[in-house]
Amino acid sequence: MKRVIFLFALLLCNILPENINANNDTEPPIGSISGTVVDQALNQPVAYAAIVVKSEDGTETITGGITTEEGTFEIKKLPEGNFILEVQFIGYKTVTLSNVLVTAGKEVFLDIKLEESVEALKEVVITADDDK
């Protein structure tokens, strides 16, 4: 009887680890996007620019982040697939990158250059009346 219990326990120990590993394989594969954002004219880092990752059709925001003081960013734990990446900062034109392909275990690196957005404002005239 002891021999049967021992063989059953040995068989159970060999089966359980395979089942545990099989359950871990169901997690979706993940990748990441990182890069730098610089001013196109000055080639200087753009600190605190907004990074937005959207679904391939642009209808859903997946995640986002901001650049560091050095103009770098990293968006981790993205599922595999194609995404739209938007980079925005006040005083610059928004950069939209389509078809950014993320694959499992890989890091997509992007160098992004922002162009200044110059907008001429209309003249402001201030008048005052001296009513005493």
JSON list of C-alpha atoms in Angstrom, two decimals:
[
{"chain": "A", "resi": 1, "resn": "MET", "atom": "CA", "xyz": [0.00, 0.00, 0.00]},
{"chain": "A", "resi": 2, "resn": "LYS", "atom": "CA", "xyz": [2.83, 2.37, 0.84]},
{"chain": "A", "resi": 3, "resn": "ARG", "atom": "CA", "xyz": [4.31, 1.69, -2.57]},
{"chain": "A", "resi": 4, "resn": "VAL", "atom": "CA", "xyz": [1.03, 2.65, -4.32]},
{"chain": "A", "resi": 5, "resn": "ILE", "atom": "CA", "xyz": [0.78, 5.92, -2.35]},
{"chain": "A", "resi": 6, "resn": "PHE", "atom": "CA", "xyz": [4.43, 6.69, -3.10]},
{"chain": "A", "resi": 7, "resn": "LEU", "atom": "CA", "xyz": [3.94, 6.08, -6.84]},
{"chain": "A", "resi": 8, "resn": "PHE", "atom": "CA", "xyz": [0.75, 8.18, -6.84]},
{"chain": "A", "resi": 9, "resn": "ALA", "atom": "CA", "xyz": [2.56, 11.06, -5.07]},
{"chain": "A", "resi": 10, "resn": "LEU", "atom": "CA", "xyz": [5.46, 10.81, -7.52]},
{"chain": "A", "resi": 11, "resn": "LEU", "atom": "CA", "xyz": [3.07, 10.88, -10.48]},
{"chain": "A", "resi": 12, "resn": "LEU", "atom": "CA", "xyz": [1.20, 13.86, -9.00]},
{"chain": "A", "resi": 13, "resn": "CYS", "atom": "CA", "xyz": [4.47, 15.79, -8.51]},
{"chain": "A", "resi": 14, "resn": "ASN", "atom": "CA", "xyz": [5.35, 15.26, -12.18]},
{"chain": "A", "resi": 15, "resn": "ILE", "atom": "CA", "xyz": [1.94, 16.40, -13.47]},
{"chain": "A", "resi": 16, "resn": "LEU", "atom": "CA", "xyz": [1.39, 19.52, -11.33]},
{"chain": "A", "resi": 17, "resn": "PRO", "atom": "CA", "xyz": [4.38, 21.59, -12.51]},
{"chain": "A", "resi": 18, "resn": "GLU", "atom": "CA", "xyz": [3.33, 21.11, -16.14]},
{"chain": "A", "resi": 19, "resn": "ASN", "atom": "CA", "xyz": [-0.17, 22.36, -15.38]},
{"chain": "A", "resi": 20, "resn": "ILE", "atom": "CA", "xyz": [1.17, 25.37, -13.50]},
{"chain": "A", "resi": 21, "resn": "ASN", "atom": "CA", "xyz": [3.45, 26.31, -16.41]},
{"chain": "A", "resi": 22, "resn": "ALA", "atom": "CA", "xyz": [0.62, 25.82, -18.89]},
{"chain": "A", "resi": 23, "resn": "ASN", "atom": "CA", "xyz": [-1.48, 28.41, -17.02]},
{"chain": "A", "resi": 24, "resn": "ASN", "atom": "CA", "xyz": [1.32, 31.00, -17.19]},
{"chain": "A", "resi": 25, "resn": "ASP", "atom": "CA", "xyz": [1.42, 30.74, -20.99]},
{"chain": "A", "resi": 26, "resn": "THR", "atom": "CA", "xyz": [-2.05, 32.29, -21.27]},
{"chain": "A", "resi": 27, "resn": "GLU", "atom": "CA", "xyz": [-0.81, 35.80, -20.42]},
{"chain": "A", "resi": 28, "resn": "PRO", "atom": "CA", "xyz": [-0.82, 38.08, -23.47]},
{"chain": "A", "resi": 29, "resn": "PRO", "atom": "CA", "xyz": [2.61, 38.76, -24.97]},
{"chain": "A", "resi": 30, "resn": "ILE", "atom": "CA", "xyz": [3.87, 42.27, -24.17]},
{"chain": "A", "resi": 31, "resn": "GLY", "atom": "CA", "xyz": [6.34, 44.76, -25.61]},
{"chain": "A", "resi": 32, "resn": "SER", "atom": "CA", "xyz": [7.25, 48.42, -25.12]},
{"chain": "A", "resi": 33, "resn": "ILE", "atom": "CA", "xyz": [7.80, 51.72, -26.91]},
{"chain": "A", "resi": 34, "resn": "SER", "atom": "CA", "xyz": [10.56, 54.11, -25.90]},
{"chain": "A", "resi": 35, "resn": "GLY", "atom": "CA", "xyz": [12.41, 56.99, -27.47]},
{"chain": "A", "resi": 36, "resn": "THR", "atom": "CA", "xyz": [13.42, 60.63, -27.41]},
{"chain": "A", "resi": 37, "resn": "VAL", "atom": "CA", "xyz": [11.57, 63.82, -28.26]},
{"chain": "A", "resi": 38, "resn": "VAL", "atom": "CA", "xyz": [13.61, 66.81, -29.46]},
{"chain": "A", "resi": 39, "resn": "ASP", "atom": "CA", "xyz": [13.01, 70.27, -30.91]},
{"chain": "A", "resi": 40, "resn": "GLN", "atom": "CA", "xyz": [13.47, 69.98, -34.68]},
{"chain": "A", "resi": 41, "resn": "ALA", "atom": "CA", "xyz": [15.25, 73.33, -35.12]},
{"chain": "A", "resi": 42, "resn": "LEU", "atom": "CA", "xyz": [17.44, 73.33, -32.00]},
{"chain": "A", "resi": 43, "resn": "ASN", "atom": "CA", "xyz": [17.91, 69.56, -31.59]},
{"chain": "A", "resi": 44, "resn": "GLN", "atom": "CA", "xyz": [17.31, 70.06, -27.85]},
{"chain": "A", "resi": 45, "resn": "PRO", "atom": "CA", "xyz": [15.24, 67.69, -25.69]},
{"chain": "A", "resi": 46, "resn": "VAL", "atom": "CA", "xyz": [11.58, 68.58, -25.14]},
{"chain": "A", "resi": 47, "resn": "ALA", "atom": "CA", "xyz": [10.84, 67.93, -21.46]},
{"chain": "A", "resi": 48, "resn": "TYR", "atom": "CA", "xyz": [7.35, 66.94, -20.27]},
{"chain": "A", "resi": 49, "resn": "ALA", "atom": "CA", "xyz": [5.83, 66.36, -23.72]},
{"chain": "A", "resi": 50, "resn": "ALA", "atom": "CA", "xyz": [2.68, 64.22, -23.62]},
{"chain": "A", "resi": 51, "resn": "ILE", "atom": "CA", "xyz": [2.87, 60.76, -25.21]},
{"chain": "A", "resi": 52, "resn": "VAL", "atom": "CA", "xyz": [-0.47, 59.09, -26.06]},
{"chain": "A", "resi": 53, "resn": "VAL", "atom": "CA", "xyz": [-0.80, 55.52, -27.34]},
{"chain": "A", "resi": 54, "resn": "LYS", "atom": "CA", "xyz": [-4.06, 54.87, -29.19]},
{"chain": "A", "resi": 55, "resn": "SER", "atom": "CA", "xyz": [-5.63, 51.81, -30.77]},
{"chain": "A", "resi": 56, "resn": "GLU", "atom": "CA", "xyz": [-4.88, 51.13, -34.43]},
{"chain": "A", "resi": 57, "resn": "ASP", "atom": "CA", "xyz": [-8.13, 52.80, -35.53]},
{"chain": "A", "resi": 58, "resn": "GLY", "atom": "CA", "xyz": [-7.58, 55.77, -33.18]},
{"chain": "A", "resi": 59, "resn": "THR", "atom": "CA", "xyz": [-10.88, 55.38, -31.34]},
{"chain": "A", "resi": 60, "resn": "GLU", "atom": "CA", "xyz": [-9.46, 54.22, -28.00]},
{"chain": "A", "resi": 61, "resn": "THR", "atom": "CA", "xyz": [-6.66, 55.59, -25.84]},
{"chain": "A", "resi": 62, "resn": "ILE", "atom": "CA", "xyz": [-4.60, 52.65, -24.56]},
{"chain": "A", "resi": 63, "resn": "THR", "atom": "CA", "xyz": [-2.09, 54.40, -22.30]},
{"chain": "A", "resi": 64, "resn": "GLY", "atom": "CA", "xyz": [0.32, 57.30, -22.20]},
{"chain": "A", "resi": 65, "resn": "GLY", "atom": "CA", "xyz": [3.06, 59.12, -20.37]},
{"chain": "A", "resi": 66, "resn": "ILE", "atom": "CA", "xyz": [5.34, 62.15, -20.48]},
{"chain": "A", "resi": 67, "resn": "THR", "atom": "CA", "xyz": [8.95, 62.70, -21.41]},
{"chain": "A", "resi": 68, "resn": "THR", "atom": "CA", "xyz": [11.62, 63.22, -18.77]},
{"chain": "A", "resi": 69, "resn": "GLU", "atom": "CA", "xyz": [13.73, 66.36, -18.44]},
{"chain": "A", "resi": 70, "resn": "GLU", "atom": "CA", "xyz": [16.11, 64.73, -20.94]},
{"chain": "A", "resi": 71, "resn": "GLY", "atom": "CA", "xyz": [13.27, 64.25, -23.45]},
{"chain": "A", "resi": 72, "resn": "THR", "atom": "CA", "xyz": [13.15, 60.46, -23.10]},
{"chain": "A", "resi": 73, "resn": "PHE", "atom": "CA", "xyz": [10.10, 58.27, -22.57]},
{"chain": "A", "resi": 74, "resn": "GLU", "atom": "CA", "xyz": [9.18, 54.62, -22.10]},
{"chain": "A", "resi": 75, "resn": "ILE", "atom": "CA", "xyz": [5.75, 53.04, -22.36]},
{"chain": "A", "resi": 76, "resn": "LYS", "atom": "CA", "xyz": [5.84, 49.48, -20.99]},
{"chain": "A", "resi": 77, "resn": "LYS", "atom": "CA", "xyz": [3.48, 46.51, -20.93]},
{"chain": "A", "resi": 78, "resn": "LEU", "atom": "CA", "xyz": [1.83, 47.05, -24.31]},
{"chain": "A", "resi": 79, "resn": "PRO", "atom": "CA", "xyz": [0.07, 44.10, -25.93]},
{"chain": "A", "resi": 80, "resn": "GLU", "atom": "CA", "xyz": [1.21, 42.99, -29.37]},
{"chain": "A", "resi": 81, "resn": "GLY", "atom": "CA", "xyz": [-0.28, 44.92, -32.26]},
{"chain": "A", "resi": 82, "resn": "ASN", "atom": "CA", "xyz": [-0.29, 48.14, -34.26]},
{"chain": "A", "resi": 83, "resn": "PHE", "atom": "CA", "xyz": [-0.80, 51.44, -32.48]},
{"chain": "A", "resi": 84, "resn": "ILE", "atom": "CA", "xyz": [-1.01, 55.16, -33.17]},
{"chain": "A", "resi": 85, "resn": "LEU", "atom": "CA", "xyz": [1.42, 57.27, -31.15]},
{"chain": "A", "resi": 86, "resn": "GLU", "atom": "CA", "xyz": [0.75, 60.99, -30.63]},
{"chain": "A", "resi": 87, "resn": "VAL", "atom": "CA", "xyz": [3.26, 63.43, -29.16]},
{"chain": "A", "resi": 88, "resn": "GLN", "atom": "CA", "xyz": [1.98, 66.81, -27.99]},
{"chain": "A", "resi": 89, "resn": "PHE", "atom": "CA", "xyz": [3.47, 69.87, -26.32]},
{"chain": "A", "resi": 90, "resn": "ILE", "atom": "CA", "xyz": [2.36, 73.49, -26.08]},
{"chain": "A", "resi": 91, "resn": "GLY", "atom": "CA", "xyz": [3.96, 75.61, -28.79]},
{"chain": "A", "resi": 92, "resn": "TYR", "atom": "CA", "xyz": [4.64, 72.63, -31.09]},
{"chain": "A", "resi": 93, "resn": "LYS", "atom": "CA", "xyz": [2.67, 70.86, -33.81]},
{"chain": "A", "resi": 94, "resn": "THR", "atom": "CA", "xyz": [1.30, 67.48, -32.74]},
{"chain": "A", "resi": 95, "resn": "VAL", "atom": "CA", "xyz": [3.21, 64.55, -34.24]},
{"chain": "A", "resi": 96, "resn": "THR", "atom": "CA", "xyz": [1.12, 61.48, -35.09]},
{"chain": "A", "resi": 97, "resn": "LEU", "atom": "CA", "xyz": [2.85, 58.20, -35.94]},
{"chain": "A", "resi": 98, "resn": "SER", "atom": "CA", "xyz": [0.63, 55.48, -37.41]},
{"chain": "A", "resi": 99, "resn": "ASN", "atom": "CA", "xyz": [1.33, 51.74, -37.61]},
{"chain": "A", "resi": 100, "resn": "VAL", "atom": "CA", "xyz": [3.74, 51.56, -34.68]},
{"chain": "A", "resi": 101, "resn": "LEU", "atom": "CA", "xyz": [4.18, 47.78, -34.46]},
{"chain": "A", "resi": 102, "resn": "VAL", "atom": "CA", "xyz": [4.75, 46.31, -31.00]},
{"chain": "A", "resi": 103, "resn": "THR", "atom": "CA", "xyz": [5.93, 42.70, -30.78]},
{"chain": "A", "resi": 104, "resn": "ALA", "atom": "CA", "xyz": [6.35, 40.52, -27.70]},
{"chain": "A", "resi": 105, "resn": "GLY", "atom": "CA", "xyz": [9.62, 40.88, -25.85]},
{"chain": "A", "resi": 106, "resn": "LYS", "atom": "CA", "xyz": [10.85, 43.69, -28.11]},
{"chain": "A", "resi": 107, "resn": "GLU", "atom": "CA", "xyz": [11.29, 47.40, -27.53]},
{"chain": "A", "resi": 108, "resn": "VAL", "atom": "CA", "xyz": [10.38, 49.83, -30.31]},
{"chain": "A", "resi": 109, "resn": "PHE", "atom": "CA", "xyz": [12.70, 52.87, -30.19]},
{"chain": "A", "resi": 110, "resn": "LEU", "atom": "CA", "xyz": [11.59, 56.14, -31.81]},
{"chain": "A", "resi": 111, "resn": "ASP", "atom": "CA", "xyz": [13.39, 59.46, -32.38]},
{"chain": "A", "resi": 112, "resn": "ILE", "atom": "CA", "xyz": [10.68, 62.11, -32.61]},
{"chain": "A", "resi": 113, "resn": "LYS", "atom": "CA", "xyz": [11.26, 65.70, -33.74]},
{"chain": "A", "resi": 114, "resn": "LEU", "atom": "CA", "xyz": [8.70, 68.36, -32.85]},
{"chain": "A", "resi": 115, "resn": "GLU", "atom": "CA", "xyz": [8.26, 71.40, -35.08]},
{"chain": "A", "resi": 116, "resn": "GLU", "atom": "CA", "xyz": [7.39, 74.75, -33.52]},
{"chain": "A", "resi": 117, "resn": "SER", "atom": "CA", "xyz": [3.88, 75.97, -34.15]},
{"chain": "A", "resi": 118, "resn": "VAL", "atom": "CA", "xyz": [4.04, 79.70, -34.75]},
{"chain": "A", "resi": 119, "resn": "GLU", "atom": "CA", "xyz": [0.75, 81.50, -34.85]},
{"chain": "A", "resi": 120, "resn": "ALA", "atom": "CA", "xyz": [0.44, 85.22, -35.46]},
{"chain": "A", "resi": 121, "resn": "LEU", "atom": "CA", "xyz": [-1.98, 86.90, -33.11]},
{"chain": "A", "resi": 122, "resn": "LYS", "atom": "CA", "xyz": [-4.09, 89.90, -33.95]},
{"chain": "A", "resi": 123, "resn": "GLU", "atom": "CA", "xyz": [-3.19, 93.26, -32.53]},
{"chain": "A", "resi": 124, "resn": "VAL", "atom": "CA", "xyz": [-4.74, 94.19, -29.20]},
{"chain": "A", "resi": 125, "resn": "VAL", "atom": "CA", "xyz": [-5.70, 97.82, -28.68]},
{"chain": "A", "resi": 126, "resn": "ILE", "atom": "CA", "xyz": [-6.36, 99.12, -25.19]},
{"chain": "A", "resi": 127, "resn": "THR", "atom": "CA", "xyz": [-8.14, 102.44, -24.78]},
{"chain": "A", "resi": 128, "resn": "ALA", "atom": "CA", "xyz": [-9.09, 104.39, -21.72]},
{"chain": "A", "resi": 129, "resn": "ASP", "atom": "CA", "xyz": [-11.41, 107.29, -21.11]},
{"chain": "A", "resi": 130, "resn": "ASP", "atom": "CA", "xyz": [-10.60, 109.98, -18.64]},
{"chain": "A", "resi": 131, "resn": "ASP", "atom": "CA", "xyz": [-14.02, 110.60, -17.05]},
{"chain": "A", "resi": 132, "resn": "LYS", "atom": "CA", "xyz": [-13.49, 112.79, -14.02]}
]
